[in-house]
Amino acid sequence: MAIQLSLSFITIDRNGQVPIYLQLESEIRNAVLNGTLPIGVKLPSTRQLARDLKVSRIPIQNAYEQLSAEGFLTSKRGAGTFISEVSVENLRPKAAGTAFADKIEHSRLSERSRFIERTLATTRIEEVRPFRPGIPGIDLFPQKAWGQSWRKAVKQSVSTNYGYGNMAGSLRLRTAIAQHLRHARGVKCTADQIIITGGAQQAFSLLSFSLLDPGVAVWLEDPGHIAIRDAMTAMNSQVFPVPVDPEGIDIAYGKKHYITPKLIFTTPSHQHPLGTTMSLQRRIDLLNYAHENDIWVIEDDYDSEFRYSERPLVSLQGLDRHQVVIYVGSFSKTLFPGVRLGYIVAPTDLIDVLKAAQGMLTHGCCGIVQAAVADFMEMGHYETHIHKMRKAYKDRSQLLVSTLQEKAGKYLEVSNPSAGMHLLAYLKQGDAKALCKMLWQEGIDALPLTMFSAQAKVPNAMVLGFACATEAQIVEYGAKIARILEQQFGRA
Ligand SMILES: Cc1ncc(COP(=O)(O)O)c(C=O)c1O
């Protein structure tokens, strides 16, 4: 006679969102998979279980029927319902940490995925807390105007919105971007030179995939953008970290210490994360060096719209006479990161290959989002929003500077940013990395400057983003930083 088990381990949440039959199904399915219910055992009758669990028979019948259809249970006429005689052993997770499990895991991982596992580029990216660098002030985003553009895009059921569309992206959006860039950034381009991407990061991956053979040399600013450093390393490029001096990426250092690269990555308008602006002389030297040696230069113009003291600088691309610069921009800072749109402005000769690569890697970006952003730009909301945010970020940066200087000036020296969305807070004592860990426990997302360095010796400083924090948060969390510093070092 089959053994009949009780299902006393099942607990039902009567006030929850999940219907009772789904809760039952999931509890029994999991119990079979993890071995709590061995194969062959008989389940209580629906009547019995309804009594035990104090529920009606209907959800139990539903759950038994569904699990029978999935093959977990077998009903035998006149005998009852049993756990099926199928081997679920292989579906059970292997015990973690055993030598066997480790061996299987590793033999299935590529060298590349082992590197990918260690990247810091995605650290804590999901949750936005005060002072997270690089996140815009979403609280000030014009939801109403965006909603209108969005609804229009949804209604326009044309194939460009609902089909795959052009692999270079929507012509309407490319036209609006070209117009904005010519006017605001001095970029020399037409809509035909633009490829729409899923954010700047996808642009970097697409460019690395298309332009770099394994083993070729690339120069990246150090300290610099972690996500591109790791993406290019994962693509098997030889990544050479080039120091940054007050004029920008130190080309002389690169020439002296490294082989000639195929590509140079730079953030000339606002060096990421140090915040310096590349001098005109350095721009000219870089463009000449690139032209003479057939080097591509990626200009990442990620937050250049936000300059507070003078007008934004003309882009490096705008100075380029030899088509060496590939300009990359993003809507992550000017709109919001979740929109996942960016763009490449490339020399005309590269467009066909980048378009084909975009088709090969991604099949393009969401048509409706592109149409909504195009409308938002055409209606003038984009320019208005940037203008508004420039003022708001200036105010936020000044408030953070004054709060920290006033409350924590004994422990910190704070940079006064003239551009961008973050500032640097230099520690007079203690270690920035350890402090950032402590601040995280208190709800603050600050990053140590060392995190952005490959080998550069950087100051003992924290990177604090002021754009995403409201005035109230700046005051509250600025004071919190001061309190924590006082607790740590006050008595020392
Ligand atoms: C230096 C730099 N460039 C570009 C970006 C934008 O990346 P994406 O457009 O993929 O959000 C970021 C985002 O934080 C950044 O830090």
Short mmCIF file of C-alpha atoms and ligand atoms in Angstrom, two decimals:
data_model
loop_
_atom_site.label_atom_id
_atom_site.label_comp_id
_atom_site.label_asym_id
_atom_site.label_seq_id
_atom_site.Cartn_x
_atom_site.Cartn_y
_atom_site.Cartn_z
CA MET A 1 0.00 0.00 0.00
CA ALA A 2 1.31 3.46 -0.90
CA ILE A 3 2.39 5.69 1.94
CA GLN A 4 0.13 8.68 2.38
CA LEU A 5 1.87 11.89 3.42
CA SER A 6 0.34 14.79 5.17
CA LEU A 7 0.72 18.18 3.52
CA SER A 8 0.97 19.94 6.85
CA PHE A 9 3.95 22.00 5.63
CA ILE A 10 1.62 23.98 3.38
CA THR A 11 0.68 27.39 4.66
CA ILE A 12 -1.97 29.45 2.91
CA ASP A 13 -1.94 33.22 2.90
CA ARG A 14 -5.61 34.14 2.78
CA ASN A 15 -4.99 37.89 2.63
CA GLY A 16 -2.36 37.83 -0.09
CA GLN A 17 -2.62 38.76 -3.77
CA VAL A 18 -1.93 35.22 -4.99
CA PRO A 19 -5.01 33.01 -5.44
CA ILE A 20 -5.17 29.96 -3.16
CA TYR A 21 -4.99 27.41 -6.00
CA LEU A 22 -1.74 29.02 -7.24
CA GLN A 23 -0.25 28.98 -3.75
CA LEU A 24 -1.09 25.29 -3.44
CA GLU A 25 0.33 24.45 -6.83
CA SER A 26 3.55 26.21 -6.13
CA GLU A 27 3.98 24.63 -2.65
CA ILE A 28 3.38 21.10 -3.95
CA ARG A 29 5.54 21.58 -7.07
CA ASN A 30 8.44 22.91 -4.98
CA ALA A 31 8.05 20.10 -2.46
CA VAL A 32 8.36 17.53 -5.27
CA LEU A 33 11.37 19.29 -6.77
CA ASN A 34 13.25 19.64 -3.50
CA GLY A 35 12.47 16.10 -2.39
CA THR A 36 10.12 16.88 0.51
CA LEU A 37 7.48 14.82 -1.33
CA PRO A 38 9.15 11.63 -2.62
CA ILE A 39 7.93 9.95 -5.80
CA GLY A 40 5.14 7.42 -5.48
CA VAL A 41 3.58 8.80 -2.30
CA LYS A 42 -0.13 9.30 -2.11
CA LEU A 43 -1.54 12.76 -1.53
CA PRO A 44 -4.49 13.39 0.75
CA SER A 45 -7.86 13.45 -0.99
CA THR A 46 -9.16 16.86 -1.98
CA ARG A 47 -11.84 16.55 0.69
CA GLN A 48 -9.28 15.71 3.39
CA LEU A 49 -6.88 18.51 2.36
CA ALA A 50 -9.74 21.02 2.22
CA ARG A 51 -10.55 20.11 5.81
CA ASP A 52 -6.89 20.29 6.94
CA LEU A 53 -6.26 23.65 5.30
CA LYS A 54 -9.72 25.04 6.03
CA VAL A 55 -10.35 26.02 2.42
CA SER A 56 -12.95 24.91 -0.11
CA ARG A 57 -12.31 21.87 -2.33
CA ILE A 58 -12.35 23.88 -5.55
CA PRO A 59 -8.85 25.41 -5.36
CA ILE A 60 -7.45 22.03 -4.34
CA GLN A 61 -9.09 20.31 -7.30
CA ASN A 62 -7.72 23.04 -9.57
CA ALA A 63 -4.22 22.66 -8.19
CA TYR A 64 -4.27 18.84 -8.46
CA GLU A 65 -5.54 19.08 -12.05
CA GLN A 66 -2.87 21.56 -13.08
CA LEU A 67 -0.06 19.54 -11.47
CA SER A 68 -1.42 16.37 -13.13
CA ALA A 69 -1.36 18.17 -16.49
CA GLU A 70 2.25 19.19 -15.84
CA GLY A 71 3.13 15.57 -15.03
CA PHE A 72 3.98 16.04 -11.35
CA LEU A 73 0.90 14.09 -10.15
CA THR A 74 -0.88 11.00 -11.41
CA SER A 75 -4.47 10.18 -10.58
CA LYS A 76 -5.43 6.49 -10.36
CA ARG A 77 -9.13 5.82 -10.61
CA GLY A 78 -10.47 4.59 -7.28
CA ALA A 79 -7.00 4.74 -5.63
CA GLY A 80 -6.24 8.48 -5.31
CA THR A 81 -3.63 10.98 -6.41
CA PHE A 82 0.10 10.17 -6.30
CA ILE A 83 3.42 11.91 -6.89
CA SER A 84 4.36 10.74 -10.38
CA GLU A 85 7.00 8.09 -10.93
CA VAL A 86 9.29 10.48 -12.79
CA SER A 87 12.81 11.25 -11.81
CA VAL A 88 13.05 14.84 -10.72
CA GLU A 89 16.55 14.30 -9.31
CA ASN A 90 18.17 16.10 -12.20
CA LEU A 91 16.02 19.15 -11.72
CA ARG A 92 17.19 19.65 -8.15
CA PRO A 93 19.88 22.28 -7.61
CA LYS A 94 23.32 20.85 -6.90
CA ALA A 95 24.69 21.54 -3.45
CA ALA A 96 26.62 24.77 -3.74
CA GLY A 97 30.27 24.87 -2.89
CA THR A 98 31.05 21.19 -3.41
CA ALA A 99 34.06 20.42 -5.55
CA PHE A 100 31.79 18.69 -8.04
CA ALA A 101 29.46 21.66 -8.38
CA ASP A 102 32.42 24.01 -8.75
CA LYS A 103 33.96 21.83 -11.46
CA ILE A 104 30.74 21.71 -13.46
CA GLU A 105 30.23 25.44 -13.06
CA HIS A 106 33.72 26.32 -14.22
CA SER A 107 33.89 23.97 -17.15
CA ARG A 108 30.71 25.59 -18.46
CA LEU A 109 31.95 29.15 -18.10
CA SER A 110 33.97 30.81 -20.84
CA GLU A 111 37.09 32.79 -19.98
CA ARG A 112 35.09 35.85 -20.94
CA SER A 113 32.26 35.13 -18.53
CA ARG A 114 34.72 34.67 -15.69
CA PHE A 115 35.96 38.16 -16.39
CA ILE A 116 32.41 39.50 -16.77
CA GLU A 117 31.52 38.07 -13.35
CA ARG A 118 34.10 40.31 -11.73
CA THR A 119 33.04 43.61 -13.30
CA LEU A 120 32.24 46.52 -11.02
CA ALA A 121 30.39 48.35 -13.81
CA THR A 122 26.97 47.16 -12.72
CA THR A 123 27.55 47.56 -8.99
CA ARG A 124 24.42 48.77 -7.20
CA ILE A 125 22.95 50.07 -10.44
CA GLU A 126 19.37 49.04 -9.71
CA GLU A 127 18.52 51.07 -6.66
CA VAL A 128 18.79 54.86 -6.66
CA ARG A 129 19.88 56.36 -3.36
CA PRO A 130 20.99 59.91 -2.64
CA PHE A 131 24.36 60.83 -4.15
CA ARG A 132 24.46 57.99 -6.67
CA PRO A 133 26.70 59.53 -9.35
CA GLY A 134 25.34 59.87 -12.88
CA ILE A 135 21.62 59.68 -12.11
CA PRO A 136 19.53 62.71 -13.15
CA GLY A 137 16.84 64.45 -11.11
CA ILE A 138 13.93 62.25 -12.04
CA ASP A 139 11.71 64.13 -9.55
CA LEU A 140 11.78 67.13 -11.94
CA PHE A 141 11.05 65.23 -15.14
CA PRO A 142 8.03 66.64 -17.04
CA GLN A 143 5.80 63.58 -16.81
CA LYS A 144 2.84 65.31 -18.44
CA ALA A 145 4.62 66.38 -21.63
CA TRP A 146 6.34 62.99 -21.81
CA GLY A 147 2.98 61.26 -21.39
CA GLN A 148 1.57 63.22 -24.32
CA SER A 149 4.50 62.31 -26.56
CA TRP A 150 4.23 58.71 -25.45
CA ARG A 151 0.50 58.48 -26.18
CA LYS A 152 1.00 59.97 -29.63
CA ALA A 153 3.71 57.41 -30.37
CA VAL A 154 1.47 54.55 -29.29
CA LYS A 155 -1.39 55.81 -31.45
CA GLN A 156 0.76 56.15 -34.57
CA SER A 157 0.60 52.50 -35.50
CA VAL A 158 2.96 52.91 -38.41
CA SER A 159 5.47 50.21 -39.22
CA THR A 160 8.39 52.34 -37.98
CA ASN A 161 6.87 52.31 -34.49
CA TYR A 162 5.53 48.77 -34.41
CA GLY A 163 7.88 46.89 -36.73
CA TYR A 164 11.66 46.48 -36.58
CA GLY A 165 12.18 49.77 -38.41
CA ASN A 166 15.48 50.95 -39.82
CA MET A 167 18.53 49.41 -38.08
CA ALA A 168 20.06 52.90 -37.89
CA GLY A 169 17.01 53.98 -35.89
CA SER A 170 14.03 56.19 -36.66
CA LEU A 171 14.76 58.90 -39.25
CA ARG A 172 12.56 61.30 -37.33
CA LEU A 173 14.59 60.86 -34.17
CA ARG A 174 17.89 61.00 -36.02
CA THR A 175 16.82 64.26 -37.64
CA ALA A 176 15.87 65.77 -34.28
CA ILE A 177 19.17 64.63 -32.72
CA ALA A 178 21.24 66.00 -35.61
CA GLN A 179 19.54 69.35 -35.27
CA HIS A 180 20.08 69.43 -31.49
CA LEU A 181 23.74 68.43 -31.77
CA ARG A 182 24.58 70.94 -34.48
CA HIS A 183 23.06 73.72 -32.44
CA ALA A 184 24.00 72.72 -28.89
CA ARG A 185 27.30 70.85 -29.31
CA GLY A 186 28.74 72.11 -32.58
CA VAL A 187 28.70 68.54 -33.94
CA LYS A 188 29.00 68.46 -37.73
CA CYS A 189 26.50 65.87 -38.83
CA THR A 190 23.40 64.94 -40.77
CA ALA A 191 20.74 62.39 -39.79
CA ASP A 192 22.46 59.86 -42.11
CA GLN A 193 25.50 59.81 -39.86
CA ILE A 194 23.56 58.73 -36.79
CA ILE A 195 22.89 55.26 -35.41
CA ILE A 196 20.42 55.01 -32.53
CA THR A 197 21.50 52.63 -29.77
CA GLY A 198 20.17 51.32 -26.47
CA GLY A 199 22.11 53.93 -24.48
CA ALA A 200 25.77 54.91 -24.70
CA GLN A 201 26.86 51.57 -23.29
CA GLN A 202 25.33 49.72 -26.21
CA ALA A 203 27.06 52.20 -28.52
CA PHE A 204 30.40 51.33 -26.93
CA SER A 205 29.75 47.59 -27.24
CA LEU A 206 28.67 48.01 -30.85
CA LEU A 207 31.76 50.04 -31.70
CA SER A 208 34.09 47.59 -29.94
CA PHE A 209 32.41 44.66 -31.69
CA SER A 210 32.67 46.33 -35.10
CA LEU A 211 36.04 48.05 -34.96
CA LEU A 212 38.31 45.97 -32.76
CA ASP A 213 39.94 42.68 -33.69
CA PRO A 214 41.04 40.54 -30.73
CA GLY A 215 44.33 41.69 -29.26
CA VAL A 216 44.39 45.20 -30.71
CA ALA A 217 45.45 48.04 -28.47
CA VAL A 218 43.08 50.65 -27.10
CA TRP A 219 43.89 53.58 -24.85
CA LEU A 220 41.42 54.54 -22.17
CA GLU A 221 41.54 57.42 -19.71
CA ASP A 222 42.64 56.38 -16.22
CA PRO A 223 40.77 57.01 -13.99
CA GLY A 224 37.88 56.55 -16.37
CA HIS A 225 34.59 54.97 -17.27
CA ILE A 226 34.56 51.47 -15.78
CA ALA A 227 31.85 50.11 -18.07
CA ILE A 228 33.75 50.76 -21.29
CA ARG A 229 37.01 49.52 -19.82
CA ASP A 230 35.41 46.23 -18.89
CA ALA A 231 33.43 45.89 -22.15
CA MET A 232 36.58 46.35 -24.22
CA THR A 233 38.63 44.03 -22.03
CA ALA A 234 35.90 41.40 -22.36
CA MET A 235 36.12 41.80 -26.14
CA ASN A 236 39.79 40.77 -25.85
CA SER A 237 41.28 44.17 -26.60
CA GLN A 238 44.55 45.12 -24.97
CA VAL A 239 43.42 47.97 -22.79
CA PHE A 240 46.12 50.50 -21.86
CA PRO A 241 45.24 52.94 -19.05
CA VAL A 242 46.48 56.42 -19.93
CA PRO A 243 46.74 58.96 -17.10
CA VAL A 244 44.80 62.19 -17.14
CA ASP A 245 46.47 65.53 -16.35
CA PRO A 246 44.77 68.93 -15.99
CA GLU A 247 44.67 69.27 -19.80
CA GLY A 248 43.05 65.88 -20.42
CA ILE A 249 44.26 62.45 -21.53
CA ASP A 250 48.09 62.44 -21.45
CA ILE A 251 48.94 61.49 -25.03
CA ALA A 252 52.68 61.99 -24.46
CA TYR A 253 52.56 59.39 -21.68
CA GLY A 254 50.70 56.96 -23.92
CA LYS A 255 53.18 57.38 -26.76
CA LYS A 256 56.12 56.84 -24.42
CA HIS A 257 54.77 53.77 -22.63
CA TYR A 258 52.39 51.96 -24.97
CA ILE A 259 52.05 50.73 -28.54
CA THR A 260 50.05 52.83 -31.01
CA PRO A 261 46.39 52.05 -30.43
CA LYS A 262 43.60 51.36 -32.87
CA LEU A 263 41.19 53.37 -30.75
CA ILE A 264 41.30 56.02 -28.01
CA PHE A 265 38.37 56.60 -25.65
CA THR A 266 38.00 60.01 -24.08
CA THR A 267 35.52 62.30 -22.26
CA PRO A 268 36.91 65.69 -23.35
CA SER A 269 34.07 67.99 -22.27
CA HIS A 270 33.97 66.71 -18.70
CA GLN A 271 36.49 64.04 -17.82
CA HIS A 272 34.81 61.13 -16.14
CA PRO A 273 35.16 61.11 -13.14
CA LEU A 274 37.74 63.87 -12.44
CA GLY A 275 35.66 66.63 -14.06
CA THR A 276 38.46 68.39 -16.01
CA THR A 277 37.93 69.83 -19.49
CA MET A 278 40.37 68.95 -22.25
CA SER A 279 42.37 72.00 -23.34
CA LEU A 280 42.25 73.18 -26.93
CA GLN A 281 45.95 72.34 -27.44
CA ARG A 282 45.37 68.78 -26.18
CA ARG A 283 42.38 68.42 -28.48
CA ILE A 284 44.47 69.45 -31.45
CA ASP A 285 47.33 67.14 -30.44
CA LEU A 286 44.92 64.26 -30.02
CA LEU A 287 43.22 64.84 -33.40
CA ASN A 288 46.59 65.13 -35.19
CA TYR A 289 47.97 62.02 -33.54
CA ALA A 290 44.81 60.08 -34.43
CA HIS A 291 44.84 61.29 -38.04
CA GLU A 292 48.54 60.50 -38.57
CA ASN A 293 48.19 56.99 -37.15
CA ASP A 294 44.72 55.93 -38.38
CA ILE A 295 43.27 55.80 -34.89
CA TRP A 296 39.57 56.08 -34.09
CA VAL A 297 38.73 58.43 -31.24
CA ILE A 298 35.52 57.79 -29.30
CA GLU A 299 34.25 61.03 -27.78
CA ASP A 300 31.86 60.21 -24.93
CA ASP A 301 29.86 63.42 -24.44
CA TYR A 302 27.77 61.99 -21.62
CA ASP A 303 26.83 65.05 -19.51
CA SER A 304 28.15 68.00 -21.46
CA GLU A 305 24.78 69.79 -21.61
CA PHE A 306 25.21 70.65 -17.96
CA ARG A 307 27.73 73.46 -17.64
CA TYR A 308 26.99 76.07 -15.01
CA SER A 309 29.35 78.96 -15.44
CA GLU A 310 29.78 79.35 -19.17
CA ARG A 311 28.20 78.00 -22.35
CA PRO A 312 28.84 74.31 -23.12
CA LEU A 313 32.06 73.74 -25.06
CA VAL A 314 32.02 72.75 -28.68
CA SER A 315 32.55 69.02 -29.09
CA LEU A 316 35.84 67.42 -30.17
CA GLN A 317 33.97 66.10 -33.20
CA GLY A 318 33.26 69.71 -34.18
CA LEU A 319 37.02 70.34 -34.49
CA ASP A 320 37.79 67.16 -36.40
CA ARG A 321 38.79 67.72 -40.04
CA HIS A 322 39.77 64.13 -40.81
CA GLN A 323 36.82 62.00 -39.76
CA VAL A 324 38.62 60.27 -36.91
CA VAL A 325 36.11 61.11 -34.15
CA ILE A 326 33.13 58.92 -33.37
CA TYR A 327 30.81 60.91 -31.16
CA VAL A 328 28.61 59.07 -28.61
CA GLY A 329 25.72 60.66 -26.74
CA SER A 330 23.04 59.42 -24.37
CA PHE A 331 19.53 60.34 -23.25
CA SER A 332 20.28 58.82 -19.83
CA LYS A 333 21.31 62.15 -18.33
CA THR A 334 19.17 64.58 -20.34
CA LEU A 335 15.95 62.51 -19.98
CA PHE A 336 16.28 59.48 -17.69
CA PRO A 337 18.37 56.26 -17.77
CA GLY A 338 15.33 53.99 -18.10
CA VAL A 339 14.59 55.34 -21.58
CA ARG A 340 17.60 53.31 -22.75
CA LEU A 341 18.43 55.40 -25.77
CA GLY A 342 21.71 56.81 -26.99
CA TYR A 343 23.35 57.44 -30.33
CA ILE A 344 26.53 57.28 -32.34
CA VAL A 345 27.51 60.02 -34.78
CA ALA A 346 30.01 58.32 -37.05
CA PRO A 347 32.03 59.24 -40.11
CA THR A 348 29.92 58.39 -43.18
CA ASP A 349 32.16 55.48 -44.23
CA LEU A 350 31.41 53.63 -41.00
CA ILE A 351 27.63 53.86 -41.14
CA ASP A 352 26.91 50.77 -43.22
CA VAL A 353 28.99 48.49 -41.07
CA LEU A 354 27.59 49.90 -37.82
CA LYS A 355 24.07 49.56 -39.13
CA ALA A 356 24.69 45.95 -40.11
CA ALA A 357 26.29 45.28 -36.72
CA GLN A 358 23.29 46.81 -34.97
CA GLY A 359 21.08 44.42 -36.92
CA MET A 360 23.34 41.50 -36.06
CA LEU A 361 23.60 42.22 -32.34
CA THR A 362 20.28 43.75 -31.35
CA HIS A 363 17.77 44.16 -34.22
CA GLY A 364 17.51 47.81 -33.22
CA CYS A 365 15.80 49.79 -30.47
CA CYS A 366 12.15 50.13 -29.48
CA GLY A 367 10.26 52.07 -32.17
CA ILE A 368 7.64 53.52 -29.84
CA VAL A 369 10.23 54.91 -27.44
CA GLN A 370 12.11 56.45 -30.37
CA ALA A 371 8.91 58.04 -31.71
CA ALA A 372 8.06 59.42 -28.26
CA VAL A 373 11.52 60.95 -27.83
CA ALA A 374 11.37 62.41 -31.36
CA ASP A 375 8.03 64.04 -30.57
CA PHE A 376 9.31 65.30 -27.20
CA MET A 377 12.23 66.96 -29.02
CA GLU A 378 10.13 68.36 -31.88
CA MET A 379 7.68 69.93 -29.43
CA GLY A 380 10.55 71.81 -27.77
CA HIS A 381 10.23 69.96 -24.42
CA TYR A 382 13.76 68.56 -24.62
CA GLU A 383 15.49 71.94 -24.84
CA THR A 384 13.21 73.38 -22.14
CA HIS A 385 13.94 70.44 -19.85
CA ILE A 386 17.71 70.71 -20.31
CA HIS A 387 17.53 74.41 -19.59
CA LYS A 388 15.50 73.81 -16.43
CA MET A 389 17.79 71.04 -15.22
CA ARG A 390 20.91 73.13 -15.79
CA LYS A 391 19.56 75.61 -13.28
CA ALA A 392 18.34 72.89 -10.87
CA TYR A 393 21.68 71.04 -10.92
CA LYS A 394 23.60 74.23 -10.33
CA ASP A 395 21.43 74.89 -7.26
CA ARG A 396 21.76 71.29 -6.06
CA SER A 397 25.53 71.30 -6.47
CA GLN A 398 25.88 74.55 -4.56
CA LEU A 399 23.62 73.29 -1.78
CA LEU A 400 25.65 70.09 -1.43
CA VAL A 401 28.93 72.00 -1.41
CA SER A 402 27.72 74.45 1.24
CA THR A 403 26.12 71.72 3.38
CA LEU A 404 29.27 69.60 3.37
CA GLN A 405 31.58 72.56 3.91
CA GLU A 406 29.53 73.83 6.79
CA LYS A 407 28.86 70.53 8.52
CA ALA A 408 31.83 68.37 7.56
CA GLY A 409 34.49 70.90 6.53
CA LYS A 410 36.77 69.53 9.29
CA TYR A 411 36.93 66.19 7.51
CA LEU A 412 36.34 66.94 3.83
CA GLU A 413 37.40 69.31 1.12
CA VAL A 414 34.77 69.59 -1.57
CA SER A 415 35.27 70.44 -5.26
CA ASN A 416 33.00 73.17 -6.60
CA PRO A 417 31.78 71.73 -9.89
CA SER A 418 31.29 74.03 -12.87
CA ALA A 419 29.73 71.22 -14.88
CA GLY A 420 28.22 67.75 -14.72
CA MET A 421 26.24 65.88 -12.13
CA HIS A 422 28.77 64.93 -9.47
CA LEU A 423 31.46 66.44 -7.29
CA LEU A 424 34.52 65.11 -5.54
CA ALA A 425 34.81 65.12 -1.75
CA TYR A 426 38.46 64.76 -0.68
CA LEU A 427 38.95 63.14 2.71
CA LYS A 428 41.34 64.78 5.13
CA GLN A 429 41.55 61.52 7.09
CA GLY A 430 40.31 57.94 6.87
CA ASP A 431 39.85 55.87 3.73
CA ALA A 432 37.24 56.76 1.08
CA LYS A 433 36.49 53.14 0.20
CA ALA A 434 35.78 52.18 3.82
CA LEU A 435 33.73 55.33 4.31
CA CYS A 436 31.59 54.64 1.21
CA LYS A 437 30.83 51.18 2.61
CA MET A 438 29.73 52.75 5.87
CA LEU A 439 27.59 55.34 4.05
CA TRP A 440 25.88 52.59 2.06
CA GLN A 441 24.71 51.07 5.37
CA GLU A 442 23.14 54.46 6.12
CA GLY A 443 21.26 54.69 2.80
CA ILE A 444 23.82 56.77 0.87
CA ASP A 445 25.34 55.73 -2.43
CA ALA A 446 28.73 57.38 -2.75
CA LEU A 447 31.53 55.80 -4.77
CA PRO A 448 35.23 55.89 -3.92
CA LEU A 449 37.36 57.51 -6.62
CA THR A 450 39.69 54.49 -6.52
CA MET A 451 36.89 52.44 -8.08
CA PHE A 452 37.39 54.28 -11.39
CA SER A 453 41.14 53.74 -11.47
CA ALA A 454 42.90 50.89 -13.30
CA GLN A 455 46.38 51.79 -12.08
CA ALA A 456 46.36 55.56 -11.63
CA LYS A 457 47.16 56.84 -8.18
CA VAL A 458 44.07 58.92 -7.38
CA PRO A 459 43.28 61.17 -4.42
CA ASN A 460 41.52 59.73 -1.38
CA ALA A 461 38.10 61.02 -2.43
CA MET A 462 34.45 60.12 -2.83
CA VAL A 463 32.36 60.76 -5.94
CA LEU A 464 29.02 62.25 -4.89
CA GLY A 465 26.20 62.72 -7.40
CA PHE A 466 24.05 65.73 -6.56
CA ALA A 467 21.67 65.61 -9.53
CA CYS A 468 19.40 62.82 -8.28
CA ALA A 469 18.98 64.19 -4.74
CA THR A 470 16.24 66.67 -3.86
CA GLU A 471 17.09 69.76 -1.79
CA ALA A 472 15.58 68.11 1.29
CA GLN A 473 17.64 64.96 0.72
CA ILE A 474 20.83 66.96 0.20
CA VAL A 475 20.37 68.67 3.56
CA GLU A 476 19.35 65.47 5.37
CA TYR A 477 21.96 63.16 3.88
CA GLY A 478 24.68 65.80 3.81
CA ALA A 479 24.20 66.15 7.57
CA LYS A 480 24.26 62.38 7.88
CA ILE A 481 27.65 62.20 6.17
CA ALA A 482 28.90 64.85 8.61
CA ARG A 483 27.53 62.85 11.57
CA ILE A 484 29.19 59.66 10.44
CA LEU A 485 32.52 61.43 9.94
CA GLU A 486 32.17 62.97 13.38
CA GLN A 487 31.48 59.55 14.92
CA GLN A 488 34.49 58.05 13.16
CA PHE A 489 37.07 60.77 13.59
CA GLY A 490 35.60 63.24 16.06
CA ARG A 491 37.52 61.94 19.03
CA ALA A 492 40.72 61.11 17.17
C1 LIG B 1 31.06 58.16 -18.58
C2 LIG B 1 29.67 57.73 -18.95
N1 LIG B 1 29.32 57.71 -20.24
C3 LIG B 1 28.08 57.36 -20.63
C4 LIG B 1 27.13 56.98 -19.72
C5 LIG B 1 25.74 56.66 -20.19
O1 LIG B 1 25.54 55.34 -20.37
P1 LIG B 1 24.08 54.86 -20.85
O2 LIG B 1 23.65 55.77 -21.95
O3 LIG B 1 24.29 53.46 -21.33
O4 LIG B 1 23.18 54.94 -19.67
C6 LIG B 1 27.46 56.93 -18.37
C7 LIG B 1 26.45 56.47 -17.39
O5 LIG B 1 26.60 56.47 -16.23
C8 LIG B 1 28.75 57.33 -17.97
O6 LIG B 1 29.10 57.33 -16.68
#
